[in-house]
PDB file of C-alpha atoms and ligand atoms in Angstrom:
ATOM      1  CA  MET K 128      -7.617 -15.367  -6.480  1.00  0.00           C
ATOM      2  CA  VAL K 129      -6.662 -13.040  -3.200  1.00  0.00           C
ATOM      3  CA  GLU K 130      -9.944 -11.630  -1.715  1.00  0.00           C
ATOM      4  CA  LYS K 131      -9.532  -8.463  -0.430  1.00  0.00           C
ATOM      5  CA  GLY K 132     -10.050  -6.854   3.238  1.00  0.00           C
ATOM      6  CA  ARG K 133      -9.405 -10.981   4.705  1.00  0.00           C
ATOM      7  CA  VAL K 134      -6.590 -11.249   6.835  1.00  0.00           C
ATOM      8  CA  ARG K 135      -4.201 -13.217   4.873  1.00  0.00           C
ATOM      9  CA  GLY K 136      -1.187 -14.713   7.027  1.00  0.00           C
ATOM     10  CA  ARG K 137       1.726 -17.334   6.010  1.00  0.00           C
ATOM     11  CA  PHE K 138       4.243 -19.433   7.489  1.00  0.00           C
ATOM     12  CA  ALA K 139       7.667 -19.309   5.428  1.00  0.00           C
ATOM     13  CA  PRO K 140       9.868 -21.789   6.692  1.00  0.00           C
ATOM     14  CA  SER K 141      12.978 -22.767   4.783  1.00  0.00           C
ATOM     15  CA  PRO K 142      13.855 -26.596   4.934  1.00  0.00           C
ATOM     16  CA  SER K 143      17.168 -26.535   6.088  1.00  0.00           C
ATOM     17  CA  GLY K 144      16.621 -28.798   9.379  1.00  0.00           C
ATOM     18  CA  ARG K 145      13.923 -29.707  11.683  1.00  0.00           C
ATOM     19  CA  MET K 146      11.615 -27.165  12.956  1.00  0.00           C
ATOM     20  CA  HIS K 147      12.755 -25.788  16.457  1.00  0.00           C
ATOM     21  CA  LEU K 148      10.806 -23.720  19.335  1.00  0.00           C
ATOM     22  CA  GLY K 149      11.060 -20.762  17.522  1.00  0.00           C
ATOM     23  CA  ASN K 150      10.056 -21.984  14.374  1.00  0.00           C
ATOM     24  CA  VAL K 151       7.162 -23.396  16.109  1.00  0.00           C
ATOM     25  CA  THR K 152       6.367 -20.400  17.727  1.00  0.00           C
ATOM     26  CA  ALA K 153       6.070 -17.969  14.879  1.00  0.00           C
ATOM     27  CA  ALA K 154       3.885 -20.560  13.286  1.00  0.00           C
ATOM     28  CA  LEU K 155       1.630 -20.917  16.405  1.00  0.00           C
ATOM     29  CA  LEU K 156       1.109 -16.972  16.872  1.00  0.00           C
ATOM     30  CA  SER K 157       1.051 -16.413  12.387  1.00  0.00           C
ATOM     31  CA  TRP K 158      -1.888 -18.873  12.792  1.00  0.00           C
ATOM     32  CA  LEU K 159      -3.480 -17.669  15.395  1.00  0.00           C
ATOM     33  CA  SER K 160      -3.385 -14.322  14.837  1.00  0.00           C
ATOM     34  CA  ALA K 161      -4.996 -15.048  11.434  1.00  0.00           C
ATOM     35  CA  ARG K 162      -7.344 -17.851  12.810  1.00  0.00           C
ATOM     36  CA  SER K 163      -8.691 -15.384  15.293  1.00  0.00           C
ATOM     37  CA  GLN K 164      -9.865 -12.886  12.614  1.00  0.00           C
ATOM     38  CA  GLN K 165     -11.361 -15.294  10.449  1.00  0.00           C
ATOM     39  CA  GLY K 166      -8.189 -15.275   7.876  1.00  0.00           C
ATOM     40  CA  SER K 167      -6.703 -17.587   5.909  1.00  0.00           C
ATOM     41  CA  TRP K 168      -3.045 -18.939   6.034  1.00  0.00           C
ATOM     42  CA  VAL K 169      -0.734 -20.258   3.713  1.00  0.00           C
ATOM     43  CA  LEU K 170       2.473 -21.940   3.538  1.00  0.00           C
ATOM     44  CA  ARG K 171       5.467 -21.108   1.591  1.00  0.00           C
ATOM     45  CA  ILE K 172       8.418 -23.442   1.368  1.00  0.00           C
ATOM     46  CA  GLU K 173      11.699 -20.968   0.917  1.00  0.00           C
ATOM     47  CA  ASP K 174      13.639 -23.400  -0.900  1.00  0.00           C
ATOM     48  CA  LEU K 175      15.529 -21.704  -3.014  1.00  0.00           C
ATOM     49  CA  ASP K 176      18.961 -21.863  -1.866  1.00  0.00           C
ATOM     50  CA  PRO K 177      19.451 -25.689  -3.342  1.00  0.00           C
ATOM     51  CA  GLN K 178      22.658 -26.053  -0.847  1.00  0.00           C
ATOM     52  CA  ARG K 179      20.853 -25.952   2.110  1.00  0.00           C
ATOM     53  CA  SER K 180      17.344 -26.901   1.462  1.00  0.00           C
ATOM     54  CA  ARG K 181      16.080 -30.591   1.534  1.00  0.00           C
ATOM     55  CA  ARG K 182      12.924 -32.088   0.004  1.00  0.00           C
ATOM     56  CA  ALA K 183      12.709 -34.380   2.970  1.00  0.00           C
ATOM     57  CA  TYR K 184      12.939 -31.159   5.554  1.00  0.00           C
ATOM     58  CA  ALA K 185       9.836 -29.786   3.913  1.00  0.00           C
ATOM     59  CA  GLU K 186       7.913 -33.071   4.380  1.00  0.00           C
ATOM     60  CA  GLN K 187       8.962 -32.890   7.910  1.00  0.00           C
ATOM     61  CA  ILE K 188       8.019 -29.801   8.527  1.00  0.00           C
ATOM     62  CA  LEU K 189       4.386 -30.424   6.970  1.00  0.00           C
ATOM     63  CA  ASP K 190       3.786 -33.212   8.862  1.00  0.00           C
ATOM     64  CA  ASP K 191       5.093 -31.221  12.124  1.00  0.00           C
ATOM     65  CA  LEU K 192       2.272 -28.613  11.453  1.00  0.00           C
ATOM     66  CA  ARG K 193      -0.279 -31.094  11.194  1.00  0.00           C
ATOM     67  CA  TRP K 194       0.977 -32.574  14.174  1.00  0.00           C
ATOM     68  CA  LEU K 195       0.361 -29.424  15.454  1.00  0.00           C
ATOM     69  CA  GLY K 196      -3.242 -28.840  14.525  1.00  0.00           C
ATOM     70  CA  LEU K 197      -2.065 -26.017  12.579  1.00  0.00           C
ATOM     71  CA  ASP K 198      -3.807 -26.377   9.230  1.00  0.00           C
ATOM     72  CA  TRP K 199      -3.253 -24.395   5.834  1.00  0.00           C
ATOM     73  CA  ASP K 200      -5.620 -23.268   3.311  1.00  0.00           C
ATOM     74  CA  GLU K 201      -3.967 -23.739  -0.069  1.00  0.00           C
ATOM     75  CA  THR K 202      -1.388 -25.931  -1.959  1.00  0.00           C
ATOM     76  CA  PRO K 203       1.799 -24.708  -0.385  1.00  0.00           C
ATOM     77  CA  LEU K 204       4.063 -22.474  -2.826  1.00  0.00           C
ATOM     78  CA  TRP K 205       7.670 -23.660  -3.605  1.00  0.00           C
ATOM     79  CA  GLN K 206      10.192 -20.891  -4.078  1.00  0.00           C
ATOM     80  CA  SER K 207      12.165 -23.141  -6.093  1.00  0.00           C
ATOM     81  CA  GLU K 208       9.039 -23.182  -8.673  1.00  0.00           C
ATOM     82  CA  ARG K 209       8.854 -19.637  -8.791  1.00  0.00           C
ATOM     83  CA  THR K 210      12.050 -18.274 -10.326  1.00  0.00           C
ATOM     84  CA  ALA K 211      10.583 -17.188 -13.593  1.00  0.00           C
ATOM     85  CA  ILE K 212       8.747 -14.636 -11.565  1.00  0.00           C
ATOM     86  CA  TYR K 213      11.733 -13.279  -9.640  1.00  0.00           C
ATOM     87  CA  GLU K 214      13.152 -13.039 -12.754  1.00  0.00           C
ATOM     88  CA  GLU K 215      10.383 -11.103 -14.059  1.00  0.00           C
ATOM     89  CA  LYS K 216      10.875  -8.541 -11.226  1.00  0.00           C
ATOM     90  CA  LEU K 217      14.111  -8.159 -11.330  1.00  0.00           C
ATOM     91  CA  SER K 218      13.834  -6.980 -14.962  1.00  0.00           C
ATOM     92  CA  GLU K 219      11.402  -4.515 -13.477  1.00  0.00           C
ATOM     93  CA  LEU K 220      13.853  -2.913 -11.162  1.00  0.00           C
ATOM     94  CA  ARG K 221      16.191  -3.114 -13.956  1.00  0.00           C
ATOM     95  CA  GLU K 222      14.415  -1.180 -16.226  1.00  0.00           C
ATOM     96  CA  LYS K 223      13.633   1.211 -13.612  1.00  0.00           C
ATOM     97  CA  GLN K 224      17.831   1.599 -12.963  1.00  0.00           C
ATOM     98  CA  LEU K 225      17.530   0.744  -9.649  1.00  0.00           C
ATOM     99  CA  ILE K 226      19.964  -2.739 -10.008  1.00  0.00           C
ATOM    100  CA  TYR K 227      23.355  -3.331 -11.085  1.00  0.00           C
ATOM    101  CA  PRO K 228      25.825  -5.815 -11.363  1.00  0.00           C
ATOM    102  CA  CYS K 229      28.688  -6.115  -8.263  1.00  0.00           C
ATOM    103  CA  TYR K 230      31.800  -8.164  -8.846  1.00  0.00           C
ATOM    104  CA  CYS K 231      32.887  -7.873  -5.492  1.00  0.00           C
ATOM    105  CA  SER K 232      34.616 -10.650  -3.952  1.00  0.00           C
ATOM    106  CA  ARG K 233      33.875 -11.883  -0.285  1.00  0.00           C
ATOM    107  CA  ALA K 234      37.408 -10.639   0.410  1.00  0.00           C
ATOM    108  CA  ASP K 235      36.704  -6.870  -0.776  1.00  0.00           C
ATOM    109  CA  LEU K 236      33.604  -6.906   0.856  1.00  0.00           C
ATOM    110  CA  HIS K 237      35.331  -7.585   4.446  1.00  0.00           C
ATOM    111  CA  SER K 238      38.321  -6.096   3.745  1.00  0.00           C
ATOM    112  CA  ALA K 239      39.522  -4.590   6.994  1.00  0.00           C
ATOM    113  CA  SER K 240      38.545  -1.009   5.453  1.00  0.00           C
ATOM    114  CA  ALA K 241      35.120  -1.756   5.413  1.00  0.00           C
ATOM    115  CA  PRO K 242      32.580   0.453   6.668  1.00  0.00           C
ATOM    116  CA  HIS K 243      29.852  -0.442   8.954  1.00  0.00           C
ATOM    117  CA  GLY K 244      26.511   1.279   9.141  1.00  0.00           C
ATOM    118  CA  THR K 245      25.025   2.534  12.257  1.00  0.00           C
ATOM    119  CA  ASP K 246      23.905  -0.761  13.687  1.00  0.00           C
ATOM    120  CA  GLY K 247      27.008  -2.654  13.329  1.00  0.00           C
ATOM    121  CA  GLU K 248      26.216  -4.034  10.123  1.00  0.00           C
ATOM    122  CA  LEU K 249      28.364  -4.061   7.113  1.00  0.00           C
ATOM    123  CA  LEU K 250      27.812  -1.344   4.981  1.00  0.00           C
ATOM    124  CA  TYR K 251      28.396  -1.622   1.142  1.00  0.00           C
ATOM    125  CA  SER K 252      30.585   1.075  -0.308  1.00  0.00           C
ATOM    126  CA  GLY K 253      28.933   1.443  -3.660  1.00  0.00           C
ATOM    127  CA  ARG K 254      31.973   0.147  -5.506  1.00  0.00           C
ATOM    128  CA  CYS K 255      30.340  -1.294  -8.304  1.00  0.00           C
ATOM    129  CA  ARG K 256      27.700   1.350  -8.572  1.00  0.00           C
ATOM    130  CA  HIS K 257      29.366   3.563 -11.129  1.00  0.00           C
ATOM    131  CA  LEU K 258      31.426   1.453 -13.271  1.00  0.00           C
ATOM    132  CA  SER K 259      31.696   2.043 -17.329  1.00  0.00           C
ATOM    133  CA  GLU K 260      30.263  -0.549 -19.472  1.00  0.00           C
ATOM    134  CA  GLN K 261      34.085  -1.306 -20.613  1.00  0.00           C
ATOM    135  CA  GLU K 262      34.770  -1.800 -16.468  1.00  0.00           C
ATOM    136  CA  LYS K 263      31.989  -4.342 -16.500  1.00  0.00           C
ATOM    137  CA  TYR K 264      33.417  -6.268 -19.577  1.00  0.00           C
ATOM    138  CA  ALA K 265      36.801  -6.614 -18.151  1.00  0.00           C
ATOM    139  CA  LEU K 266      35.363  -7.530 -14.869  1.00  0.00           C
ATOM    140  CA  GLU K 267      32.609 -10.117 -15.926  1.00  0.00           C
ATOM    141  CA  LYS K 268      35.195 -12.348 -17.606  1.00  0.00           C
ATOM    142  CA  ASN K 269      36.488 -13.383 -14.333  1.00  0.00           C
ATOM    143  CA  ARG K 270      33.531 -13.145 -12.557  1.00  0.00           C
ATOM    144  CA  ARG K 271      30.020 -13.913 -12.578  1.00  0.00           C
ATOM    145  CA  PRO K 272      28.542 -10.959 -11.012  1.00  0.00           C
ATOM    146  CA  ALA K 273      26.223 -10.597  -8.058  1.00  0.00           C
ATOM    147  CA  MET K 274      23.040  -8.155  -8.553  1.00  0.00           C
ATOM    148  CA  ARG K 275      22.603  -5.088  -6.057  1.00  0.00           C
ATOM    149  CA  ILE K 276      19.690  -2.503  -5.671  1.00  0.00           C
ATOM    150  CA  ARG K 277      20.209   1.068  -5.259  1.00  0.00           C
ATOM    151  CA  VAL K 278      18.994   2.607  -2.017  1.00  0.00           C
ATOM    152  CA  ASP K 279      18.709   5.846  -1.318  1.00  0.00           C
ATOM    153  CA  ASP K 280      18.858   8.137   1.795  1.00  0.00           C
ATOM    154  CA  ARG K 281      15.060   7.915   2.139  1.00  0.00           C
ATOM    155  CA  VAL K 282      13.483   7.305   5.724  1.00  0.00           C
ATOM    156  CA  ILE K 283      11.584   4.086   6.042  1.00  0.00           C
ATOM    157  CA  ALA K 284       8.966   3.926   8.668  1.00  0.00           C
ATOM    158  CA  LEU K 285       8.553   0.843  10.169  1.00  0.00           C
ATOM    159  CA  LYS K 286       5.596  -0.118  12.291  1.00  0.00           C
ATOM    160  CA  ASP K 287       5.717  -3.242  14.066  1.00  0.00           C
ATOM    161  CA  GLY K 288       2.353  -4.662  15.893  1.00  0.00           C
ATOM    162  CA  LEU K 289       4.688  -6.008  18.915  1.00  0.00           C
ATOM    163  CA  GLN K 290       7.987  -4.093  18.837  1.00  0.00           C
ATOM    164  CA  GLY K 291       6.272  -0.425  17.705  1.00  0.00           C
ATOM    165  CA  GLN K 292       7.374   2.000  15.749  1.00  0.00           C
ATOM    166  CA  GLY K 293      11.003   2.747  13.869  1.00  0.00           C
ATOM    167  CA  VAL K 294      12.765   5.131  11.520  1.00  0.00           C
ATOM    168  CA  SER K 295      15.874   3.497   9.736  1.00  0.00           C
ATOM    169  CA  ARG K 296      17.793   4.928   6.711  1.00  0.00           C
ATOM    170  CA  LEU K 297      19.257   1.861   4.326  1.00  0.00           C
ATOM    171  CA  ASP K 298      22.358   4.363   3.434  1.00  0.00           C
ATOM    172  CA  GLN K 299      23.295   4.416   6.551  1.00  0.00           C
ATOM    173  CA  THR K 300      22.370   0.739   7.923  1.00  0.00           C
ATOM    174  CA  CYS K 301      23.545  -1.499   5.072  1.00  0.00           C
ATOM    175  CA  GLY K 302      24.106   0.509   1.818  1.00  0.00           C
ATOM    176  CA  ASP K 303      23.135  -1.363  -1.423  1.00  0.00           C
ATOM    177  CA  PHE K 304      21.984  -4.423  -1.130  1.00  0.00           C
ATOM    178  CA  ILE K 305      22.426  -7.687  -2.787  1.00  0.00           C
ATOM    179  CA  VAL K 306      18.819  -9.106  -4.376  1.00  0.00           C
ATOM    180  CA  ARG K 307      20.407 -11.912  -6.523  1.00  0.00           C
ATOM    181  CA  ARG K 308      23.829 -13.744  -5.860  1.00  0.00           C
ATOM    182  CA  SER K 309      26.849 -14.325  -7.802  1.00  0.00           C
ATOM    183  CA  ASP K 310      25.667 -17.828  -8.214  1.00  0.00           C
ATOM    184  CA  GLY K 311      22.535 -17.014  -9.456  1.00  0.00           C
ATOM    185  CA  VAL K 312      19.864 -17.391  -6.596  1.00  0.00           C
ATOM    186  CA  PHE K 313      18.015 -15.062  -5.591  1.00  0.00           C
ATOM    187  CA  ALA K 314      17.995 -13.211  -2.384  1.00  0.00           C
ATOM    188  CA  TYR K 315      15.860 -13.845   0.484  1.00  0.00           C
ATOM    189  CA  GLN K 316      14.741 -10.308   0.760  1.00  0.00           C
ATOM    190  CA  LEU K 317      13.469  -9.947  -2.968  1.00  0.00           C
ATOM    191  CA  ALA K 318      11.837 -13.204  -2.901  1.00  0.00           C
ATOM    192  CA  VAL K 319      10.324 -13.176   0.118  1.00  0.00           C
ATOM    193  CA  VAL K 320       9.160  -9.558  -0.694  1.00  0.00           C
ATOM    194  CA  ILE K 321       7.631 -10.595  -4.264  1.00  0.00           C
ATOM    195  CA  ASP K 322       6.103 -13.689  -2.865  1.00  0.00           C
ATOM    196  CA  ASP K 323       4.307 -12.052   0.500  1.00  0.00           C
ATOM    197  CA  GLY K 324       3.263  -9.292  -2.063  1.00  0.00           C
ATOM    198  CA  LEU K 325       1.942 -10.919  -4.939  1.00  0.00           C
ATOM    199  CA  THR K 326      -0.040 -13.430  -3.089  1.00  0.00           C
ATOM    200  CA  GLY K 327      -1.819 -10.833  -1.250  1.00  0.00           C
ATOM    201  CA  ILE K 328      -0.644 -11.445   2.393  1.00  0.00           C
ATOM    202  CA  THR K 329      -1.622  -8.764   5.056  1.00  0.00           C
ATOM    203  CA  GLU K 330       0.306 -10.048   7.915  1.00  0.00           C
ATOM    204  CA  VAL K 331       3.453 -11.265   8.263  1.00  0.00           C
ATOM    205  CA  VAL K 332       4.814 -13.324  11.884  1.00  0.00           C
ATOM    206  CA  ARG K 333       8.097 -13.817  12.316  1.00  0.00           C
ATOM    207  CA  GLY K 334      10.608 -14.135  14.675  1.00  0.00           C
ATOM    208  CA  MET K 335      12.660 -10.781  16.020  1.00  0.00           C
ATOM    209  CA  ASP K 336      16.128 -12.226  14.042  1.00  0.00           C
ATOM    210  CA  LEU K 337      14.381 -10.808  11.075  1.00  0.00           C
ATOM    211  CA  LEU K 338      13.005  -7.253  11.805  1.00  0.00           C
ATOM    212  CA  SER K 339      16.311  -5.706  10.690  1.00  0.00           C
ATOM    213  CA  SER K 340      16.031  -6.913   7.403  1.00  0.00           C
ATOM    214  CA  THR K 341      12.519  -5.471   7.702  1.00  0.00           C
ATOM    215  CA  PRO K 342      13.276  -1.752   5.984  1.00  0.00           C
ATOM    216  CA  ARG K 343      15.227  -3.528   3.270  1.00  0.00           C
ATOM    217  CA  GLN K 344      11.877  -5.529   2.296  1.00  0.00           C
ATOM    218  CA  ILE K 345       9.745  -2.314   2.737  1.00  0.00           C
ATOM    219  CA  TYR K 346      11.892  -0.730   0.159  1.00  0.00           C
ATOM    220  CA  LEU K 347      11.630  -3.243  -1.824  1.00  0.00           C
ATOM    221  CA  TYR K 348       7.648  -3.254  -1.842  1.00  0.00           C
ATOM    222  CA  HIS K 349       7.813   0.534  -2.545  1.00  0.00           C
ATOM    223  CA  CYS K 350      10.356  -0.380  -5.989  1.00  0.00           C
ATOM    224  CA  LEU K 351       8.121  -2.923  -7.180  1.00  0.00           C
ATOM    225  CA  GLY K 352       4.741  -0.893  -6.149  1.00  0.00           C
ATOM    226  CA  LEU K 353       3.817  -3.803  -3.858  1.00  0.00           C
ATOM    227  CA  PRO K 354       1.265  -3.629  -1.002  1.00  0.00           C
ATOM    228  CA  VAL K 355       3.232  -3.490   2.411  1.00  0.00           C
ATOM    229  CA  PRO K 356       1.647  -5.985   5.112  1.00  0.00           C
ATOM    230  CA  GLU K 357       1.616  -5.422   8.657  1.00  0.00           C
ATOM    231  CA  PHE K 358       4.746  -7.219  10.776  1.00  0.00           C
ATOM    232  CA  TYR K 359       4.616  -9.081  14.112  1.00  0.00           C
ATOM    233  CA  HIS K 360       7.930  -9.706  14.978  1.00  0.00           C
ATOM    234  CA  ILE K 361       7.986 -12.035  17.973  1.00  0.00           C
ATOM    235  CA  PRO K 362      10.359 -12.539  20.867  1.00  0.00           C
ATOM    236  CA  LEU K 363      14.083 -14.673  20.297  1.00  0.00           C
ATOM    237  CA  LEU K 364      13.764 -17.727  22.488  1.00  0.00           C
ATOM    238  CA  ILE K 365      17.120 -17.634  23.798  1.00  0.00           C
ATOM    239  CA  ASN K 366      19.025 -20.528  26.189  1.00  0.00           C
ATOM    240  CA  GLU K 367      20.167 -20.397  29.350  1.00  0.00           C
ATOM    241  CA  HIS K 368      23.662 -18.711  28.321  1.00  0.00           C
ATOM    242  CA  GLY K 369      21.696 -15.934  26.591  1.00  0.00           C
ATOM    243  CA  GLN K 370      22.231 -17.582  22.904  1.00  0.00           C
ATOM    244  CA  ARG K 371      19.162 -17.465  20.385  1.00  0.00           C
ATOM    245  CA  LEU K 372      18.139 -21.278  20.422  1.00  0.00           C
ATOM    246  CA  SER K 373      19.103 -22.446  17.074  1.00  0.00           C
ATOM    247  CA  LYS K 374      18.856 -25.454  15.352  1.00  0.00           C
ATOM    248  CA  ARG K 375      22.029 -26.718  17.551  1.00  0.00           C
ATOM    249  CA  ASP K 376      19.604 -26.742  20.274  1.00  0.00           C
ATOM    250  CA  GLN K 377      19.081 -30.569  19.379  1.00  0.00           C
ATOM    251  CA  ALA K 378      16.976 -30.804  22.317  1.00  0.00           C
ATOM    252  CA  LEU K 379      14.308 -28.426  21.248  1.00  0.00           C
ATOM    253  CA  ASP K 380      14.015 -29.243  17.897  1.00  0.00           C
ATOM    254  CA  LEU K 381      10.215 -30.972  17.176  1.00  0.00           C
ATOM    255  CA  GLY K 382      12.061 -34.692  16.170  1.00  0.00           C
ATOM    256  CA  GLU K 383      12.371 -34.420  20.797  1.00  0.00           C
ATOM    257  CA  LEU K 384       9.651 -32.419  21.187  1.00  0.00           C
ATOM    258  CA  ARG K 385       7.307 -34.854  19.435  1.00  0.00           C
ATOM    259  CA  GLN K 386       8.612 -37.685  21.824  1.00  0.00           C
ATOM    260  CA  ARG K 387       8.592 -36.216  25.282  1.00  0.00           C
ATOM    261  CA  TRP K 388       5.087 -34.081  24.600  1.00  0.00           C
ATOM    262  CA  SER K 389       1.757 -34.573  23.277  1.00  0.00           C
ATOM    263  CA  ALA K 390       0.756 -31.644  20.846  1.00  0.00           C
ATOM    264  CA  PRO K 391      -1.712 -30.110  23.260  1.00  0.00           C
ATOM    265  CA  GLU K 392       1.071 -30.147  25.760  1.00  0.00           C
ATOM    266  CA  LEU K 393       3.342 -28.531  23.655  1.00  0.00           C
ATOM    267  CA  ILE K 394       0.873 -25.613  22.478  1.00  0.00           C
ATOM    268  CA  GLY K 395      -0.157 -24.999  26.055  1.00  0.00           C
ATOM    269  CA  LYS K 396       3.667 -24.549  27.453  1.00  0.00           C
ATOM    270  CA  LEU K 397       4.128 -22.204  24.304  1.00  0.00           C
ATOM    271  CA  ALA K 398       1.074 -20.359  25.154  1.00  0.00           C
ATOM    272  CA  TRP K 399       2.147 -20.007  28.952  1.00  0.00           C
ATOM    273  CA  MET K 400       5.268 -18.857  27.366  1.00  0.00           C
ATOM    274  CA  THR K 401       4.606 -16.164  25.003  1.00  0.00           C
ATOM    275  CA  GLY K 402       2.044 -14.740  27.504  1.00  0.00           C
ATOM    276  CA  LEU K 403      -1.124 -15.899  26.202  1.00  0.00           C
ATOM    277  CA  ARG K 404      -2.090 -18.148  29.233  1.00  0.00           C
ATOM    278  CA  ASP K 405      -1.451 -17.888  32.951  1.00  0.00           C
ATOM    279  CA  ASP K 406      -0.760 -21.976  33.447  1.00  0.00           C
ATOM    280  CA  PHE K 407       0.654 -24.648  30.997  1.00  0.00           C
ATOM    281  CA  GLU K 408      -2.515 -26.804  30.946  1.00  0.00           C
ATOM    282  CA  PRO K 409      -2.752 -29.166  27.393  1.00  0.00           C
ATOM    283  CA  ILE K 410      -4.842 -27.097  24.582  1.00  0.00           C
ATOM    284  CA  THR K 411      -5.208 -27.447  21.049  1.00  0.00           C
ATOM    285  CA  ALA K 412      -4.179 -24.730  18.910  1.00  0.00           C
ATOM    286  CA  ARG K 413      -8.315 -24.746  17.689  1.00  0.00           C
ATOM    287  CA  GLU K 414      -9.100 -24.052  21.434  1.00  0.00           C
ATOM    288  CA  LEU K 415      -6.426 -21.446  21.892  1.00  0.00           C
ATOM    289  CA  ILE K 416      -8.065 -19.135  18.912  1.00  0.00           C
ATOM    290  CA  GLY K 417     -10.847 -17.617  21.118  1.00  0.00           C
ATOM    291  CA  GLU K 418      -7.962 -16.763  23.637  1.00  0.00           C
ATOM    292  CA  PHE K 419      -5.518 -15.305  21.314  1.00  0.00           C
ATOM    293  CA  ALA K 420      -4.876 -11.148  21.177  1.00  0.00           C
ATOM    294  CA  TRP K 421      -1.539  -9.493  20.415  1.00  0.00           C
ATOM    295  CA  SER K 422      -1.944  -7.140  23.555  1.00  0.00           C
ATOM    296  CA  LYS K 423      -1.040 -10.644  25.498  1.00  0.00           C
ATOM    297  CA  VAL K 424       2.094 -11.536  23.364  1.00  0.00           C
ATOM    298  CA  ARG K 425       5.113 -10.936  25.334  1.00  0.00           C
ATOM    299  CA  ARG K 426       7.940  -8.347  23.347  1.00  0.00           C
ATOM    300  CA  GLU K 427      11.143  -9.340  25.607  1.00  0.00           C
ATOM    301  CA  PRO K 428      13.410 -12.479  24.911  1.00  0.00           C
ATOM    302  CA  ILE K 429      12.614 -15.540  26.415  1.00  0.00           C
ATOM    303  CA  VAL K 430      14.531 -17.815  28.013  1.00  0.00           C
ATOM    304  CA  VAL K 431      13.601 -21.543  27.767  1.00  0.00           C
ATOM    305  CA  THR K 432      15.909 -24.507  29.394  1.00  0.00           C
ATOM    306  CA  ALA K 433      16.746 -27.043  27.756  1.00  0.00           C
ATOM    307  CA  ASP K 434      14.192 -29.473  29.462  1.00  0.00           C
ATOM    308  CA  PHE K 435      11.728 -26.787  29.071  1.00  0.00           C
ATOM    309  CA  SER K 436      10.868 -27.079  33.284  1.00  0.00           C
ATOM    310  CA  GLU K 437      11.743 -23.351  33.524  1.00  0.00           C
ATOM    311  CA  ILE K 438      10.602 -20.712  31.455  1.00  0.00           C
ATOM    312  CA  GLU K 439      10.919 -16.811  32.342  1.00  0.00           C
ATOM    313  CA  SER K 440      11.131 -13.888  30.596  1.00  0.00           C
ATOM    314  CA  LYS K 441      14.520 -11.821  30.093  1.00  0.00           C
ATOM    315  CA  GLY K 442      13.353  -8.478  31.544  1.00  0.00           C
TER     316      GLY K 442
HETATM  317  N1  LIG C  49      12.393 -18.489   5.750  1.00  0.00           N
HETATM  318  C1  LIG C  49      12.606 -17.470   6.482  1.00  0.00           C
HETATM  319  C2  LIG C  49      13.281 -18.571   7.912  1.00  0.00           C
HETATM  320  O1  LIG C  49      12.906 -19.569   7.770  1.00  0.00           O
HETATM  321  C3  LIG C  49      11.713 -17.073   7.054  1.00  0.00           C
HETATM  322  C4  LIG C  49      11.147 -15.886   6.473  1.00  0.00           C
HETATM  323  C5  LIG C  49       9.980 -14.622   7.057  1.00  0.00           C
HETATM  324  O2  LIG C  49       9.058 -15.030   7.849  1.00  0.00           O
HETATM  325  O3  LIG C  49       9.852 -13.897   6.110  1.00  0.00           O
HETATM  326  O4  LIG C  49      13.909 -18.062   8.894  1.00  0.00           O
END
């Protein structure tokens, strides 16, 4: 049972590789925020995509979190075990006539004439929105459809605890978006909303790279009648070339980091890097709880050099 009125944070890693510094930062800040408010913190393994997810990576992530001293309160949820729930919610959207099958191929979507939204992302033209039953029947023979949700012209307000307020219109940024892929895999956007909504998550802390997904998710919360959590999108970590740190920056994955530093040394560096502390003295995650405040956390991208020796904020 989910207790009312208590902060409930989560970390939702995709087990497609070893955690890198960006994931660790998101996990640490999410944990600190929940713990500093005497809240609970839970884990969800986002292993929906069978092509990319590996059980061994998930086990490694749990081990890395234990090593960091970030403890969780309940048995982790695995998205791969929750497809019946996603199915049920998809039916709810179907009953509300909000979804429709889309037979467009990748080539159709990326064709030269494909329109772009206000933020430069591909805007779905709505090509399959008004297909007749006959047309669907004919198309179905060649192709298993993806499912899209209809969006409208409503203004979606987003209030982010770190990045401030913003508004967005889905009909101008992405158009009708995919909730289930043509290979049957449920889309991240849908699964994340169902899971956070049904498990009573009150706080979502994650990287800035997911900020552009948030209006779509808020829309889905509304469509499904689920409570919208608070959001904190933390600054991206970038390398000296201004590129986002990724799993390719091998030297900054936890395998490498664990060989070089103890957990308190690493957490001390992260505390300094994110703006929580003025020095990078070693400190455990638990000791840091009392010092945590969102008002101290940086909002701008943070440059991290490979050896972690020089960390600066890119203003
Ligand atoms: N599974 C996503 C990732 O690892 C994070 C999803 C989220 O926090 O909403 O990038």
